[in-house]
mmCIF file of C-alpha atoms in Angstrom:
data_model
loop_
_atom_site.group_PDB
_atom_site.id
_atom_site.type_symbol
_atom_site.label_atom_id
_atom_site.label_comp_id
_atom_site.label_asym_id
_atom_site.label_seq_id
_atom_site.Cartn_x
_atom_site.Cartn_y
_atom_site.Cartn_z
ATOM 1 C CA UNK A 1 17.096 -20.922 -64.722
ATOM 2 C CA UNK A 2 15.221 -23.687 -62.978
ATOM 3 C CA UNK A 3 14.223 -26.896 -64.709
ATOM 4 C CA UNK A 4 10.551 -26.096 -64.048
ATOM 5 C CA UNK A 5 10.820 -22.863 -66.029
ATOM 6 C CA UNK A 6 12.755 -24.533 -68.850
ATOM 7 C CA UNK A 7 10.053 -27.201 -69.204
ATOM 8 C CA UNK A 8 6.971 -25.242 -68.152
ATOM 9 C CA UNK A 9 7.265 -22.188 -70.380
ATOM 10 C CA UNK A 10 7.304 -24.132 -73.674
ATOM 11 C CA UNK A 11 4.423 -26.279 -72.445
ATOM 12 C CA UNK A 12 2.366 -23.184 -71.659
ATOM 13 C CA UNK A 13 3.333 -21.540 -74.951
ATOM 14 C CA UNK A 14 2.583 -24.569 -77.152
ATOM 15 C CA UNK A 15 -1.172 -24.003 -77.161
ATOM 16 C CA UNK A 16 -0.721 -20.407 -78.305
ATOM 17 C CA UNK A 17 1.766 -21.187 -81.051
ATOM 18 C CA UNK A 18 -0.464 -23.929 -82.486
ATOM 19 C CA UNK A 19 -3.672 -21.915 -82.173
ATOM 20 C CA UNK A 20 -2.021 -18.767 -83.474
ATOM 21 C CA UNK A 21 -0.700 -20.534 -86.550
ATOM 22 C CA UNK A 22 -4.172 -21.871 -87.291
ATOM 23 C CA UNK A 23 -5.659 -18.374 -86.927
ATOM 24 C CA UNK A 24 -3.045 -16.862 -89.234
ATOM 25 C CA UNK A 25 -3.490 -19.565 -91.887
ATOM 26 C CA UNK A 26 -7.281 -19.943 -91.749
ATOM 27 C CA UNK A 27 -8.912 -16.901 -90.142
ATOM 28 C CA UNK A 28 -12.196 -17.667 -91.905
ATOM 29 C CA UNK A 29 -12.663 -20.697 -89.625
ATOM 30 C CA UNK A 30 -13.037 -18.562 -86.490
ATOM 31 C CA UNK A 31 -14.151 -15.230 -87.980
ATOM 32 C CA UNK A 32 -17.913 -15.864 -87.554
ATOM 33 C CA UNK A 33 -17.521 -16.640 -83.854
ATOM 34 C CA UNK A 34 -15.111 -13.731 -83.369
ATOM 35 C CA UNK A 35 -17.304 -11.144 -85.126
ATOM 36 C CA UNK A 36 -19.183 -9.782 -82.052
ATOM 37 C CA UNK A 37 -16.042 -9.494 -79.945
ATOM 38 C CA UNK A 38 -13.943 -8.026 -82.767
ATOM 39 C CA UNK A 39 -16.603 -5.417 -83.473
ATOM 40 C CA UNK A 40 -16.765 -4.423 -79.790
ATOM 41 C CA UNK A 41 -12.975 -4.219 -79.451
ATOM 42 C CA UNK A 42 -12.335 -2.332 -82.706
ATOM 43 C CA UNK A 43 -14.968 0.249 -81.742
ATOM 44 C CA UNK A 44 -12.932 1.010 -78.613
ATOM 45 C CA UNK A 45 -9.426 0.625 -80.100
ATOM 46 C CA UNK A 46 -9.265 2.439 -83.450
ATOM 47 C CA UNK A 47 -5.712 1.245 -84.193
ATOM 48 C CA UNK A 48 -6.910 -2.322 -84.766
ATOM 49 C CA UNK A 49 -8.038 -3.439 -88.224
ATOM 50 C CA UNK A 50 -11.770 -3.179 -88.899
ATOM 51 C CA UNK A 51 -12.086 -6.492 -90.727
ATOM 52 C CA UNK A 52 -12.753 -9.533 -88.593
ATOM 53 C CA UNK A 53 -10.405 -11.773 -90.554
ATOM 54 C CA UNK A 54 -7.567 -9.243 -90.306
ATOM 55 C CA UNK A 55 -8.130 -8.896 -86.558
ATOM 56 C CA UNK A 56 -8.140 -12.690 -86.165
ATOM 57 C CA UNK A 57 -4.888 -12.893 -88.164
ATOM 58 C CA UNK A 58 -3.301 -10.155 -86.048
ATOM 59 C CA UNK A 59 -4.367 -11.926 -82.851
ATOM 60 C CA UNK A 60 -2.895 -15.176 -84.191
ATOM 61 C CA UNK A 61 0.366 -13.509 -85.190
ATOM 62 C CA UNK A 62 0.742 -12.001 -81.724
ATOM 63 C CA UNK A 63 0.075 -15.418 -80.196
ATOM 64 C CA UNK A 64 2.712 -17.075 -82.392
ATOM 65 C CA UNK A 65 5.369 -14.421 -81.746
ATOM 66 C CA UNK A 66 4.726 -14.135 -78.015
ATOM 67 C CA UNK A 67 4.407 -17.904 -77.669
ATOM 68 C CA UNK A 68 7.790 -18.443 -79.308
ATOM 69 C CA UNK A 69 9.370 -15.785 -77.093
ATOM 70 C CA UNK A 70 7.864 -17.365 -73.974
ATOM 71 C CA UNK A 71 8.929 -20.867 -75.039
ATOM 72 C CA UNK A 72 12.488 -19.697 -75.701
ATOM 73 C CA UNK A 73 12.666 -17.789 -72.422
ATOM 74 C CA UNK A 74 13.323 -14.505 -74.235
ATOM 75 C CA UNK A 75 11.445 -11.599 -72.695
ATOM 76 C CA UNK A 76 9.114 -14.070 -70.961
ATOM 77 C CA UNK A 77 7.294 -11.494 -68.838
ATOM 78 C CA UNK A 78 6.173 -9.211 -71.707
ATOM 79 C CA UNK A 79 5.446 -12.281 -73.835
ATOM 80 C CA UNK A 80 3.197 -13.715 -71.115
ATOM 81 C CA UNK A 81 1.370 -10.385 -70.832
ATOM 82 C CA UNK A 82 0.867 -10.254 -74.602
ATOM 83 C CA UNK A 83 -0.519 -13.785 -74.585
ATOM 84 C CA UNK A 84 -2.825 -12.917 -71.698
ATOM 85 C CA UNK A 85 -4.087 -9.899 -73.650
ATOM 86 C CA UNK A 86 -4.877 -12.088 -76.669
ATOM 87 C CA UNK A 87 -6.472 -14.826 -74.597
ATOM 88 C CA UNK A 88 -9.251 -12.656 -73.170
ATOM 89 C CA UNK A 89 -10.983 -11.781 -76.472
ATOM 90 C CA UNK A 90 -10.309 -15.280 -77.802
ATOM 91 C CA UNK A 91 -12.054 -16.820 -74.814
ATOM 92 C CA UNK A 92 -14.961 -14.402 -74.935
ATOM 93 C CA UNK A 93 -15.466 -15.039 -78.639
ATOM 94 C CA UNK A 94 -15.041 -18.799 -78.788
ATOM 95 C CA UNK A 95 -16.398 -20.124 -75.500
ATOM 96 C CA UNK A 96 -19.656 -18.314 -74.752
ATOM 97 C CA UNK A 97 -21.143 -21.195 -72.793
ATOM 98 C CA UNK A 98 -23.855 -18.995 -71.301
ATOM 99 C CA UNK A 99 -25.416 -18.600 -74.751
ATOM 100 C CA UNK A 100 -25.579 -22.338 -75.565
ATOM 101 C CA UNK A 101 -29.012 -23.948 -75.664
ATOM 102 C CA UNK A 102 -27.827 -27.571 -75.951
ATOM 103 C CA UNK A 103 -26.791 -28.882 -72.528
ATOM 104 C CA UNK A 104 -23.916 -31.038 -73.855
ATOM 105 C CA UNK A 105 -22.442 -28.147 -75.853
ATOM 106 C CA UNK A 106 -22.878 -25.862 -72.852
ATOM 107 C CA UNK A 107 -20.860 -28.257 -70.687
ATOM 108 C CA UNK A 108 -18.114 -28.522 -73.328
ATOM 109 C CA UNK A 109 -17.939 -24.751 -73.803
ATOM 110 C CA UNK A 110 -17.790 -24.205 -70.044
ATOM 111 C CA UNK A 111 -14.884 -26.680 -69.815
ATOM 112 C CA UNK A 112 -13.030 -24.795 -72.576
ATOM 113 C CA UNK A 113 -13.829 -21.467 -70.916
ATOM 114 C CA UNK A 114 -12.438 -22.680 -67.585
ATOM 115 C CA UNK A 115 -9.374 -24.164 -69.337
ATOM 116 C CA UNK A 116 -8.673 -20.762 -70.872
ATOM 117 C CA UNK A 117 -9.225 -19.132 -67.497
ATOM 118 C CA UNK A 118 -6.646 -21.510 -66.002
ATOM 119 C CA UNK A 119 -4.199 -20.686 -68.806
ATOM 120 C CA UNK A 120 -4.785 -16.992 -68.130
ATOM 121 C CA UNK A 121 -3.841 -17.606 -64.507
ATOM 122 C CA UNK A 122 -0.671 -19.392 -65.592
ATOM 123 C CA UNK A 123 0.209 -16.524 -67.902
ATOM 124 C CA UNK A 124 -0.291 -13.983 -65.133
ATOM 125 C CA UNK A 125 1.998 -16.019 -62.872
ATOM 126 C CA UNK A 126 4.562 -16.217 -65.693
ATOM 127 C CA UNK A 127 4.275 -12.451 -66.205
ATOM 128 C CA UNK A 128 5.079 -11.930 -62.533
ATOM 129 C CA UNK A 129 7.927 -14.480 -62.466
ATOM 130 C CA UNK A 130 11.284 -12.746 -62.222
ATOM 131 C CA UNK A 131 13.236 -15.969 -62.702
ATOM 132 C CA UNK A 132 14.638 -15.857 -59.152
ATOM 133 C CA UNK A 133 16.179 -12.458 -59.878
ATOM 134 C CA UNK A 134 14.905 -9.441 -57.997
ATOM 135 C CA UNK A 135 12.452 -7.309 -59.911
ATOM 136 C CA UNK A 136 13.304 -3.830 -61.101
ATOM 137 C CA UNK A 137 10.975 -2.346 -58.480
ATOM 138 C CA UNK A 138 12.655 -4.320 -55.683
ATOM 139 C CA UNK A 139 16.123 -3.325 -56.900
ATOM 140 C CA UNK A 140 15.189 0.363 -57.117
ATOM 141 C CA UNK A 141 13.679 0.365 -53.617
ATOM 142 C CA UNK A 142 16.755 -1.296 -52.162
ATOM 143 C CA UNK A 143 19.100 1.014 -54.065
ATOM 144 C CA UNK A 144 17.231 4.006 -52.623
ATOM 145 C CA UNK A 145 17.428 2.454 -49.143
ATOM 146 C CA UNK A 146 21.178 1.823 -49.535
ATOM 147 C CA UNK A 147 21.681 5.382 -50.774
ATOM 148 C CA UNK A 148 19.857 6.808 -47.741
ATOM 149 C CA UNK A 149 21.919 4.611 -45.405
ATOM 150 C CA UNK A 150 25.184 5.681 -47.071
ATOM 151 C CA UNK A 151 24.195 9.350 -46.870
ATOM 152 C CA UNK A 152 23.421 8.917 -43.168
ATOM 153 C CA UNK A 153 26.824 7.261 -42.599
ATOM 154 C CA UNK A 154 28.604 10.082 -44.449
ATOM 155 C CA UNK A 155 26.745 12.622 -42.328
ATOM 156 C CA UNK A 156 27.714 10.813 -39.108
ATOM 157 C CA UNK A 157 31.326 10.507 -40.269
ATOM 158 C CA UNK A 158 31.429 14.200 -41.108
ATOM 159 C CA UNK A 159 30.020 15.155 -37.698
ATOM 160 C CA UNK A 160 32.373 12.759 -35.934
ATOM 161 C CA UNK A 161 35.348 14.264 -37.781
ATOM 162 C CA UNK A 162 34.142 17.836 -37.370
ATOM 163 C CA UNK A 163 34.066 17.729 -33.559
ATOM 164 C CA UNK A 164 37.773 16.916 -33.104
ATOM 165 C CA UNK A 165 38.687 19.364 -35.856
ATOM 166 C CA UNK A 166 36.680 22.107 -34.152
ATOM 167 C CA UNK A 167 38.292 21.278 -30.801
ATOM 168 C CA UNK A 168 41.752 21.344 -32.386
ATOM 169 C CA UNK A 169 40.943 24.705 -33.955
ATOM 170 C CA UNK A 170 39.925 26.134 -30.551
ATOM 171 C CA UNK A 171 43.067 24.813 -28.921
ATOM 172 C CA UNK A 172 45.184 26.206 -31.715
ATOM 173 C CA UNK A 173 43.536 29.584 -31.380
ATOM 174 C CA UNK A 174 44.438 29.693 -27.679
ATOM 175 C CA UNK A 175 48.073 28.639 -28.118
ATOM 176 C CA UNK A 176 50.652 31.346 -28.614
ATOM 177 C CA UNK A 177 52.225 31.628 -32.013
#
């Protein structure tokens, strides 16, 4: 594993572990801001808890678990996807800069929104990072290609061997016994 991955993954994950712990410990601090987004999401996904504080805690727990997995380099691709999935509602709930009346708060919320957007981009790159190993899709395509090539070689070998065998059989049929 490259040094950049060893250093970069924990740096990217640190924000999620810290924020997730805060959400798990004190969901009431962010529940009022999360209410409109939680309501909209729970209406569409019935598996999620109906209560805002429970949904905030669940989101925080996922961030802590996935952040630790990403930081440790264990299952980094699914962990990055899980973090990306939690970041979208978090950003939409906490950084609604378009609704701010005060210009200074609007600027601050826009900065936080863009920061989260940048982190989302980093998570998507991390989710696509195969760690210099070929992806499963690449390996399956190349295995299929190799299999087709081997089958073609076997077919050519069979035909090449069949011609002399057929000729020998014709000669043998003509020879007296």
